[in-house]
PDB file of C-alpha atoms in Angstrom:
ATOM      1  CA  UNK J   1     -18.526  34.844  45.586  1.00 77.00           C
ATOM      2  CA  UNK J   2     -14.837  34.665  44.884  1.00 83.00           C
ATOM      3  CA  UNK J   3     -12.756  31.562  45.356  1.00 88.00           C
ATOM      4  CA  UNK J   4      -9.338  30.189  44.533  1.00 93.00           C
ATOM      5  CA  UNK J   5      -8.608  26.504  44.006  1.00 93.00           C
ATOM      6  CA  UNK J   6      -5.052  25.303  43.833  1.00 92.00           C
ATOM      7  CA  UNK J   7      -3.379  21.967  43.435  1.00 86.00           C
ATOM      8  CA  UNK J   8      -3.173  20.019  46.647  1.00 82.00           C
ATOM      9  CA  UNK J   9       0.186  18.940  47.868  1.00 84.00           C
ATOM     10  CA  UNK J  10       2.506  18.058  49.183  1.00 92.00           C
ATOM     11  CA  UNK J  11       4.740  18.105  46.142  1.00 95.00           C
ATOM     12  CA  UNK J  12       8.206  16.578  46.363  1.00 97.00           C
ATOM     13  CA  UNK J  13      10.735  17.156  43.605  1.00 96.00           C
ATOM     14  CA  UNK J  14      14.395  16.618  42.924  1.00 97.00           C
ATOM     15  CA  UNK J  15      16.666  19.586  42.340  1.00 97.00           C
ATOM     16  CA  UNK J  16      16.546  20.925  38.771  1.00 96.00           C
ATOM     17  CA  UNK J  17      13.135  19.369  38.137  1.00 97.00           C
ATOM     18  CA  UNK J  18      10.262  21.295  36.540  1.00 97.00           C
ATOM     19  CA  UNK J  19       7.577  22.599  38.884  1.00 97.00           C
ATOM     20  CA  UNK J  20       3.946  23.359  38.080  1.00 97.00           C
ATOM     21  CA  UNK J  21       1.309  24.309  40.621  1.00 97.00           C
ATOM     22  CA  UNK J  22      -2.163  24.661  39.186  1.00 97.00           C
ATOM     23  CA  UNK J  23      -4.464  27.476  40.263  1.00 97.00           C
ATOM     24  CA  UNK J  24      -7.967  28.296  39.047  1.00 97.00           C
ATOM     25  CA  UNK J  25     -10.299  30.993  40.275  1.00 95.00           C
ATOM     26  CA  UNK J  26     -13.850  32.250  40.263  1.00 93.00           C
ATOM     27  CA  UNK J  27     -14.581  35.945  40.590  1.00 90.00           C
ATOM     28  CA  UNK J  28     -17.490  38.275  39.980  1.00 82.00           C
ATOM     29  CA  UNK J  29     -15.325  41.035  38.563  1.00 79.00           C
ATOM     30  CA  UNK J  30     -11.951  41.306  36.872  1.00 85.00           C
ATOM     31  CA  UNK J  31      -9.485  40.349  39.557  1.00 91.00           C
ATOM     32  CA  UNK J  32      -5.788  40.810  39.974  1.00 92.00           C
ATOM     33  CA  UNK J  33      -3.977  37.531  40.579  1.00 95.00           C
ATOM     34  CA  UNK J  34      -1.034  36.752  42.841  1.00 95.00           C
ATOM     35  CA  UNK J  35       1.306  34.033  43.965  1.00 97.00           C
ATOM     36  CA  UNK J  36       2.706  34.214  47.465  1.00 96.00           C
ATOM     37  CA  UNK J  37       5.473  32.155  49.040  1.00 96.00           C
ATOM     38  CA  UNK J  38       5.868  31.263  52.698  1.00 92.00           C
ATOM     39  CA  UNK J  39       9.217  29.967  53.902  1.00 91.00           C
ATOM     40  CA  UNK J  40       9.271  27.946  57.144  1.00 85.00           C
ATOM     41  CA  UNK J  41       8.411  30.014  60.214  1.00 80.00           C
ATOM     42  CA  UNK J  42       7.853  33.212  58.255  1.00 83.00           C
ATOM     43  CA  UNK J  43       5.002  35.321  56.961  1.00 84.00           C
ATOM     44  CA  UNK J  44       3.925  35.410  53.343  1.00 89.00           C
ATOM     45  CA  UNK J  45       5.854  37.257  50.656  1.00 92.00           C
ATOM     46  CA  UNK J  46       4.551  38.312  47.287  1.00 94.00           C
ATOM     47  CA  UNK J  47       6.238  36.207  44.606  1.00 97.00           C
ATOM     48  CA  UNK J  48       4.604  37.593  41.471  1.00 96.00           C
ATOM     49  CA  UNK J  49       1.408  39.157  40.209  1.00 94.00           C
ATOM     50  CA  UNK J  50      -0.658  39.872  37.114  1.00 94.00           C
ATOM     51  CA  UNK J  51      -3.334  42.520  36.905  1.00 91.00           C
ATOM     52  CA  UNK J  52      -5.065  41.782  33.609  1.00 90.00           C
ATOM     53  CA  UNK J  53      -5.692  39.016  31.126  1.00 93.00           C
ATOM     54  CA  UNK J  54      -2.640  37.645  29.281  1.00 95.00           C
ATOM     55  CA  UNK J  55      -0.244  39.393  31.666  1.00 95.00           C
ATOM     56  CA  UNK J  56       2.704  37.267  32.723  1.00 97.00           C
ATOM     57  CA  UNK J  57       4.148  37.726  36.183  1.00 96.00           C
ATOM     58  CA  UNK J  58       7.691  36.581  36.822  1.00 97.00           C
ATOM     59  CA  UNK J  59      10.202  36.596  39.644  1.00 97.00           C
ATOM     60  CA  UNK J  60      13.123  34.419  40.822  1.00 95.00           C
ATOM     61  CA  UNK J  61      12.661  32.102  37.836  1.00 97.00           C
ATOM     62  CA  UNK J  62       8.959  31.581  38.552  1.00 98.00           C
ATOM     63  CA  UNK J  63       6.325  32.520  35.998  1.00 98.00           C
ATOM     64  CA  UNK J  64       2.530  32.593  35.831  1.00 98.00           C
ATOM     65  CA  UNK J  65       0.226  33.808  33.059  1.00 98.00           C
ATOM     66  CA  UNK J  66      -3.244  35.266  33.658  1.00 97.00           C
ATOM     67  CA  UNK J  67      -5.559  33.156  31.500  1.00 96.00           C
ATOM     68  CA  UNK J  68      -9.035  34.614  31.508  1.00 94.00           C
ATOM     69  CA  UNK J  69     -10.460  32.028  29.121  1.00 94.00           C
ATOM     70  CA  UNK J  70      -9.565  29.193  31.468  1.00 95.00           C
ATOM     71  CA  UNK J  71      -9.711  31.298  34.678  1.00 96.00           C
ATOM     72  CA  UNK J  72      -6.271  30.022  35.584  1.00 97.00           C
ATOM     73  CA  UNK J  73      -2.965  31.321  36.915  1.00 98.00           C
ATOM     74  CA  UNK J  74      -0.647  28.324  37.045  1.00 98.00           C
ATOM     75  CA  UNK J  75       2.784  28.749  38.619  1.00 98.00           C
ATOM     76  CA  UNK J  76       5.828  27.292  36.848  1.00 98.00           C
ATOM     77  CA  UNK J  77       9.567  27.087  37.318  1.00 98.00           C
ATOM     78  CA  UNK J  78      11.858  25.308  34.948  1.00 96.00           C
ATOM     79  CA  UNK J  79      14.564  24.204  37.368  1.00 95.00           C
ATOM     80  CA  UNK J  80      13.889  24.206  41.089  1.00 97.00           C
ATOM     81  CA  UNK J  81      16.449  24.491  43.851  1.00 97.00           C
ATOM     82  CA  UNK J  82      16.432  23.259  47.428  1.00 96.00           C
ATOM     83  CA  UNK J  83      15.886  26.881  48.496  1.00 95.00           C
ATOM     84  CA  UNK J  84      12.518  26.866  46.686  1.00 97.00           C
ATOM     85  CA  UNK J  85      11.119  24.551  49.346  1.00 96.00           C
ATOM     86  CA  UNK J  86       8.180  26.481  50.786  1.00 95.00           C
ATOM     87  CA  UNK J  87       4.402  26.769  50.812  1.00 94.00           C
ATOM     88  CA  UNK J  88       2.946  28.530  47.775  1.00 96.00           C
ATOM     89  CA  UNK J  89      -0.407  30.336  47.831  1.00 95.00           C
ATOM     90  CA  UNK J  90      -2.456  31.523  44.885  1.00 95.00           C
ATOM     91  CA  UNK J  91      -4.661  34.554  45.557  1.00 93.00           C
ATOM     92  CA  UNK J  92      -6.934  37.092  43.915  1.00 91.00           C
ATOM     93  CA  UNK J  93      -8.096  40.631  44.600  1.00 89.00           C
ATOM     94  CA  UNK J  94     -11.498  41.530  43.194  1.00 83.00           C
ATOM     95  CA  UNK J  95     -12.308  45.217  42.638  1.00 81.00           C
ATOM     96  CA  UNK J  96     -16.017  44.418  42.602  1.00 81.00           C
ATOM     97  CA  UNK J  97     -15.704  43.083  46.149  1.00 78.00           C
ATOM     98  CA  UNK J  98     -13.865  45.945  47.890  1.00 77.00           C
ATOM     99  CA  UNK J  99     -10.560  44.523  46.611  1.00 79.00           C
ATOM    100  CA  UNK J 100     -10.930  41.823  49.216  1.00 80.00           C
ATOM    101  CA  UNK J 101      -8.275  39.143  48.950  1.00 84.00           C
ATOM    102  CA  UNK J 102      -9.104  35.467  48.575  1.00 87.00           C
ATOM    103  CA  UNK J 103      -6.422  32.790  49.027  1.00 89.00           C
ATOM    104  CA  UNK J 104      -6.100  29.215  47.937  1.00 91.00           C
ATOM    105  CA  UNK J 105      -5.322  26.506  50.463  1.00 90.00           C
ATOM    106  CA  UNK J 106      -1.600  26.509  49.756  1.00 93.00           C
ATOM    107  CA  UNK J 107       0.689  23.903  48.239  1.00 94.00           C
ATOM    108  CA  UNK J 108       3.704  22.612  50.139  1.00 93.00           C
ATOM    109  CA  UNK J 109       6.715  22.064  47.906  1.00 96.00           C
ATOM    110  CA  UNK J 110       9.796  20.153  49.039  1.00 96.00           C
ATOM    111  CA  UNK J 111      12.875  20.054  46.820  1.00 97.00           C
ATOM    112  CA  UNK J 112      15.454  17.379  47.552  1.00 96.00           C
ATOM    113  CA  UNK J 113      19.108  17.649  46.657  1.00 94.00           C
TER     114      UNK J 113
ATOM    115  CA  UNK S   1       7.801  53.010  52.006  1.00 80.00           C
ATOM    116  CA  UNK S   2       5.081  51.004  53.638  1.00 83.00           C
ATOM    117  CA  UNK S   3       5.752  48.736  56.574  1.00 89.00           C
ATOM    118  CA  UNK S   4       3.642  46.492  58.732  1.00 93.00           C
ATOM    119  CA  UNK S   5       4.411  45.632  62.317  1.00 94.00           C
ATOM    120  CA  UNK S   6       2.876  42.748  64.196  1.00 94.00           C
ATOM    121  CA  UNK S   7       3.588  41.724  67.758  1.00 92.00           C
ATOM    122  CA  UNK S   8       4.381  39.743  69.732  1.00 93.00           C
ATOM    123  CA  UNK S   9       6.231  37.175  67.628  1.00 92.00           C
ATOM    124  CA  UNK S  10       5.478  34.327  69.994  1.00 95.00           C
ATOM    125  CA  UNK S  11       3.025  33.930  72.835  1.00 96.00           C
ATOM    126  CA  UNK S  12       2.172  31.152  75.249  1.00 97.00           C
ATOM    127  CA  UNK S  13      -1.092  31.659  77.088  1.00 97.00           C
ATOM    128  CA  UNK S  14      -3.156  29.463  79.433  1.00 97.00           C
ATOM    129  CA  UNK S  15      -6.648  28.362  78.532  1.00 97.00           C
ATOM    130  CA  UNK S  16      -9.202  30.932  79.635  1.00 97.00           C
ATOM    131  CA  UNK S  17      -6.821  33.872  79.558  1.00 97.00           C
ATOM    132  CA  UNK S  18      -7.410  36.969  77.403  1.00 97.00           C
ATOM    133  CA  UNK S  19      -5.603  37.759  74.170  1.00 96.00           C
ATOM    134  CA  UNK S  20      -4.575  40.926  72.428  1.00 96.00           C
ATOM    135  CA  UNK S  21      -2.504  40.920  69.252  1.00 96.00           C
ATOM    136  CA  UNK S  22      -1.682  44.215  67.619  1.00 96.00           C
ATOM    137  CA  UNK S  23      -0.863  45.166  64.086  1.00 96.00           C
ATOM    138  CA  UNK S  24       0.063  48.575  62.745  1.00 97.00           C
ATOM    139  CA  UNK S  25       0.778  49.797  59.245  1.00 95.00           C
ATOM    140  CA  UNK S  26       2.954  52.737  58.288  1.00 94.00           C
ATOM    141  CA  UNK S  27       3.373  54.642  55.063  1.00 91.00           C
ATOM    142  CA  UNK S  28      -0.116  54.274  53.646  1.00 88.00           C
ATOM    143  CA  UNK S  29      -3.622  55.447  54.400  1.00 87.00           C
ATOM    144  CA  UNK S  30      -7.021  53.763  54.369  1.00 88.00           C
ATOM    145  CA  UNK S  31      -5.640  50.263  53.858  1.00 90.00           C
ATOM    146  CA  UNK S  32      -7.712  47.104  53.845  1.00 90.00           C
ATOM    147  CA  UNK S  33      -6.648  45.121  56.911  1.00 93.00           C
ATOM    148  CA  UNK S  34      -6.840  41.389  57.510  1.00 93.00           C
ATOM    149  CA  UNK S  35      -6.321  38.858  60.274  1.00 95.00           C
ATOM    150  CA  UNK S  36      -5.576  35.308  59.177  1.00 93.00           C
ATOM    151  CA  UNK S  37      -4.939  32.145  61.141  1.00 92.00           C
ATOM    152  CA  UNK S  38      -2.834  29.285  59.897  1.00 86.00           C
ATOM    153  CA  UNK S  39      -3.032  26.019  61.787  1.00 77.00           C
ATOM    154  CA  UNK S  40      -0.008  23.719  61.559  1.00 70.00           C
ATOM    155  CA  UNK S  41       0.321  22.356  58.034  1.00 67.00           C
ATOM    156  CA  UNK S  42      -2.857  24.064  56.906  1.00 70.00           C
ATOM    157  CA  UNK S  43      -3.817  26.929  54.648  1.00 79.00           C
ATOM    158  CA  UNK S  44      -4.835  30.455  55.535  1.00 85.00           C
ATOM    159  CA  UNK S  45      -8.142  31.006  57.263  1.00 87.00           C
ATOM    160  CA  UNK S  46      -9.465  34.548  56.996  1.00 89.00           C
ATOM    161  CA  UNK S  47     -10.739  35.620  60.410  1.00 93.00           C
ATOM    162  CA  UNK S  48     -11.504  39.320  60.050  1.00 94.00           C
ATOM    163  CA  UNK S  49     -11.440  41.902  57.338  1.00 91.00           C
ATOM    164  CA  UNK S  50     -11.714  45.677  57.587  1.00 93.00           C
ATOM    165  CA  UNK S  51     -12.135  48.350  54.924  1.00 89.00           C
ATOM    166  CA  UNK S  52     -12.126  51.278  57.356  1.00 90.00           C
ATOM    167  CA  UNK S  53     -12.153  52.478  60.951  1.00 93.00           C
ATOM    168  CA  UNK S  54     -14.775  50.632  62.940  1.00 89.00           C
ATOM    169  CA  UNK S  55     -15.756  48.479  59.952  1.00 92.00           C
ATOM    170  CA  UNK S  56     -15.085  44.837  60.704  1.00 93.00           C
ATOM    171  CA  UNK S  57     -16.310  41.794  58.800  1.00 90.00           C
ATOM    172  CA  UNK S  58     -16.134  38.479  60.596  1.00 89.00           C
ATOM    173  CA  UNK S  59     -15.582  35.554  58.309  1.00 84.00           C
ATOM    174  CA  UNK S  60     -15.723  32.698  60.780  1.00 80.00           C
ATOM    175  CA  UNK S  61     -17.792  32.463  63.971  1.00 70.00           C
ATOM    176  CA  UNK S  62     -15.504  31.992  66.952  1.00 80.00           C
ATOM    177  CA  UNK S  63     -14.512  33.405  70.301  1.00 90.00           C
ATOM    178  CA  UNK S  64     -12.182  35.953  68.721  1.00 94.00           C
ATOM    179  CA  UNK S  65     -12.969  39.567  67.931  1.00 95.00           C
ATOM    180  CA  UNK S  66     -11.229  42.362  66.073  1.00 96.00           C
ATOM    181  CA  UNK S  67     -11.192  46.113  66.335  1.00 96.00           C
ATOM    182  CA  UNK S  68      -9.826  48.959  64.254  1.00 96.00           C
ATOM    183  CA  UNK S  69      -9.598  51.973  66.540  1.00 95.00           C
ATOM    184  CA  UNK S  70      -7.392  53.913  64.128  1.00 95.00           C
ATOM    185  CA  UNK S  71      -6.938  53.861  60.371  1.00 94.00           C
ATOM    186  CA  UNK S  72      -3.726  51.864  60.494  1.00 95.00           C
ATOM    187  CA  UNK S  73      -4.211  49.820  63.636  1.00 96.00           C
ATOM    188  CA  UNK S  74      -5.873  46.426  63.772  1.00 97.00           C
ATOM    189  CA  UNK S  75      -6.271  44.447  66.985  1.00 97.00           C
ATOM    190  CA  UNK S  76      -7.220  40.815  67.454  1.00 96.00           C
ATOM    191  CA  UNK S  77      -8.680  39.933  70.836  1.00 96.00           C
ATOM    192  CA  UNK S  78     -10.232  37.200  72.883  1.00 96.00           C
ATOM    193  CA  UNK S  79     -11.780  37.293  76.328  1.00 96.00           C
ATOM    194  CA  UNK S  80     -11.089  33.612  77.033  1.00 96.00           C
ATOM    195  CA  UNK S  81      -8.709  31.542  74.941  1.00 96.00           C
ATOM    196  CA  UNK S  82      -9.434  27.962  73.962  1.00 95.00           C
ATOM    197  CA  UNK S  83      -6.911  25.243  73.145  1.00 94.00           C
ATOM    198  CA  UNK S  84      -8.196  25.335  69.575  1.00 91.00           C
ATOM    199  CA  UNK S  85      -7.072  28.969  69.278  1.00 92.00           C
ATOM    200  CA  UNK S  86      -3.468  27.843  68.983  1.00 92.00           C
ATOM    201  CA  UNK S  87      -1.939  28.655  65.632  1.00 91.00           C
ATOM    202  CA  UNK S  88       0.046  31.109  63.569  1.00 92.00           C
ATOM    203  CA  UNK S  89      -1.723  34.465  63.261  1.00 95.00           C
ATOM    204  CA  UNK S  90      -0.930  36.766  60.402  1.00 93.00           C
ATOM    205  CA  UNK S  91      -1.887  40.381  59.912  1.00 95.00           C
ATOM    206  CA  UNK S  92      -1.904  41.852  56.415  1.00 94.00           C
ATOM    207  CA  UNK S  93      -2.806  45.027  54.589  1.00 92.00           C
ATOM    208  CA  UNK S  94      -3.673  45.756  50.988  1.00 88.00           C
ATOM    209  CA  UNK S  95      -4.437  48.829  48.960  1.00 81.00           C
ATOM    210  CA  UNK S  96      -7.945  49.909  48.035  1.00 67.00           C
ATOM    211  CA  UNK S  97      -8.927  51.325  44.684  1.00 60.00           C
ATOM    212  CA  UNK S  98      -5.340  51.380  43.433  1.00 57.00           C
ATOM    213  CA  UNK S  99      -3.351  49.304  41.025  1.00 57.00           C
ATOM    214  CA  UNK S 100      -1.391  47.777  43.892  1.00 61.00           C
ATOM    215  CA  UNK S 101      -3.900  45.580  45.610  1.00 74.00           C
ATOM    216  CA  UNK S 102      -1.580  42.799  46.683  1.00 83.00           C
ATOM    217  CA  UNK S 103      -1.331  42.016  50.378  1.00 86.00           C
ATOM    218  CA  UNK S 104       1.673  42.710  52.542  1.00 90.00           C
ATOM    219  CA  UNK S 105       2.041  40.485  55.551  1.00 91.00           C
ATOM    220  CA  UNK S 106       3.481  40.884  58.995  1.00 92.00           C
ATOM    221  CA  UNK S 107       5.910  38.304  60.326  1.00 90.00           C
ATOM    222  CA  UNK S 108       3.209  36.527  62.268  1.00 91.00           C
ATOM    223  CA  UNK S 109       2.498  35.608  65.877  1.00 94.00           C
ATOM    224  CA  UNK S 110       2.797  32.017  66.966  1.00 93.00           C
ATOM    225  CA  UNK S 111       0.224  31.484  69.695  1.00 95.00           C
ATOM    226  CA  UNK S 112       0.260  28.398  71.857  1.00 95.00           C
ATOM    227  CA  UNK S 113      -2.606  27.931  74.264  1.00 96.00           C
ATOM    228  CA  UNK S 114      -1.752  25.526  77.076  1.00 97.00           C
TER     229      UNK S 114
END
């Protein structure tokens, strides 16, 4: 079956620090990959996505590259802000499994001023 | 454009009472629909998944049930709530067989069972 494993948190950083959240996956088909962000008290929002190998998704200074050879989709941001404090979820959608979504456990990121 | 509505936003219910949470999607057809639960400080737990009307997959055994009476309506129910049912419930939809298969989430329902 499909699964997503992401770095456990919580992660605490200072403003302007570099952020990496690791995500690896297993899938039976060729999945699309996503990062979602959840701000306190809210639902999840799509942050970025990549639909095929070597694609790079980017948004709000965040980037992630679909690496088929390492089955990874690590999230990075070069200089975080306090407003980036949130829970980040890695996810996949597998066309060989009715496009069913699978989520990682989430990583809580806190950025301090 | 597509929108998803989930209600109520907050709910406080006594133990043993029934539950009905509703989710509707607009602007798309034949979506995949999901119910997730998120306990405080925890990740997302997939509860139910539906690929079509009347087609419900239960991911976790529990005292909750789901129904999809219409293509874009997804209902989460319980006959008798337990304290352990407290949590943040999220409805989501995603496309099927298209290039846009990411999920779009409702704003969530915070359920407190007392």
